[in-house]
mmCIF file of C-alpha atoms in Angstrom:
data_model
loop_
_atom_site.group_PDB
_atom_site.id
_atom_site.type_symbol
_atom_site.label_atom_id
_atom_site.label_comp_id
_atom_site.label_asym_id
_atom_site.label_seq_id
_atom_site.Cartn_x
_atom_site.Cartn_y
_atom_site.Cartn_z
ATOM 1 C CA UNK A 1 23.923 8.941 2.670
ATOM 2 C CA UNK A 2 22.805 11.951 0.664
ATOM 3 C CA UNK A 3 19.328 10.443 0.245
ATOM 4 C CA UNK A 4 16.774 11.695 2.745
ATOM 5 C CA UNK A 5 15.487 9.132 5.196
ATOM 6 C CA UNK A 6 11.903 8.195 4.512
ATOM 7 C CA UNK A 7 9.286 7.860 7.192
ATOM 8 C CA UNK A 8 8.144 4.644 8.762
ATOM 9 C CA UNK A 9 4.833 4.602 6.910
ATOM 10 C CA UNK A 10 6.279 5.247 3.439
ATOM 11 C CA UNK A 11 8.980 2.588 3.920
ATOM 12 C CA UNK A 12 6.424 -0.007 4.997
ATOM 13 C CA UNK A 13 3.992 0.873 2.217
ATOM 14 C CA UNK A 14 6.784 0.517 -0.328
ATOM 15 C CA UNK A 15 7.757 -2.877 1.102
ATOM 16 C CA UNK A 16 4.138 -4.087 1.073
ATOM 17 C CA UNK A 17 3.667 -2.954 -2.528
ATOM 18 C CA UNK A 18 6.877 -4.647 -3.649
ATOM 19 C CA UNK A 19 5.881 -7.837 -1.838
ATOM 20 C CA UNK A 20 2.239 -8.151 -2.887
ATOM 21 C CA UNK A 21 2.191 -6.355 -6.234
ATOM 22 C CA UNK A 22 5.678 -6.855 -7.615
ATOM 23 C CA UNK A 23 6.242 -5.199 -11.004
ATOM 24 C CA UNK A 24 8.237 -7.297 -13.407
ATOM 25 C CA UNK A 25 9.450 -6.247 -16.851
ATOM 26 C CA UNK A 26 7.666 -9.221 -18.433
ATOM 27 C CA UNK A 27 4.222 -7.964 -17.351
ATOM 28 C CA UNK A 28 1.859 -6.859 -20.077
ATOM 29 C CA UNK A 29 0.188 -3.467 -19.856
ATOM 30 C CA UNK A 30 -3.029 -5.209 -18.764
ATOM 31 C CA UNK A 31 -1.228 -6.943 -15.882
ATOM 32 C CA UNK A 32 0.369 -3.654 -14.828
ATOM 33 C CA UNK A 33 -3.053 -1.994 -14.744
ATOM 34 C CA UNK A 34 -4.469 -4.899 -12.748
ATOM 35 C CA UNK A 35 -1.674 -4.609 -10.193
ATOM 36 C CA UNK A 36 -2.160 -0.851 -9.914
ATOM 37 C CA UNK A 37 -5.907 -1.267 -9.385
ATOM 38 C CA UNK A 38 -5.268 -4.003 -6.819
ATOM 39 C CA UNK A 39 -2.826 -1.771 -4.948
ATOM 40 C CA UNK A 40 -5.319 1.109 -4.743
ATOM 41 C CA UNK A 41 -8.125 -1.235 -3.699
ATOM 42 C CA UNK A 42 -5.849 -2.581 -0.957
ATOM 43 C CA UNK A 43 -5.138 0.956 0.273
ATOM 44 C CA UNK A 44 -8.829 1.861 0.263
ATOM 45 C CA UNK A 45 -9.763 -1.277 2.220
ATOM 46 C CA UNK A 46 -7.010 -0.669 4.775
ATOM 47 C CA UNK A 47 -8.136 2.944 5.204
ATOM 48 C CA UNK A 48 -11.753 1.877 5.680
ATOM 49 C CA UNK A 49 -10.657 -0.742 8.197
ATOM 50 C CA UNK A 50 -8.656 1.813 10.155
ATOM 51 C CA UNK A 51 -11.582 4.235 10.203
ATOM 52 C CA UNK A 52 -13.932 1.462 11.336
ATOM 53 C CA UNK A 53 -11.547 0.652 14.181
ATOM 54 C CA UNK A 54 -11.461 4.310 15.232
ATOM 55 C CA UNK A 55 -15.254 4.502 15.239
ATOM 56 C CA UNK A 56 -15.515 1.247 17.215
ATOM 57 C CA UNK A 57 -12.981 2.421 19.792
ATOM 58 C CA UNK A 58 -14.723 5.778 20.138
ATOM 59 C CA UNK A 59 -18.018 4.016 20.963
ATOM 60 C CA UNK A 60 -16.340 1.765 23.498
ATOM 61 C CA UNK A 61 -14.792 4.721 25.265
#
């Protein structure tokens, strides 16, 4: 138990990345780059979605 406990967000992000964009040793360098780009695109889309929700809620209020 010497490892520091990670936060809720970092644990869930790690689990999502391992589930959707699993890195395997058999992947070529091109596949690894594709998975990395896909992961960052996923994060950008989720961030934009969260910001859109905040803007929508602020107009409703």
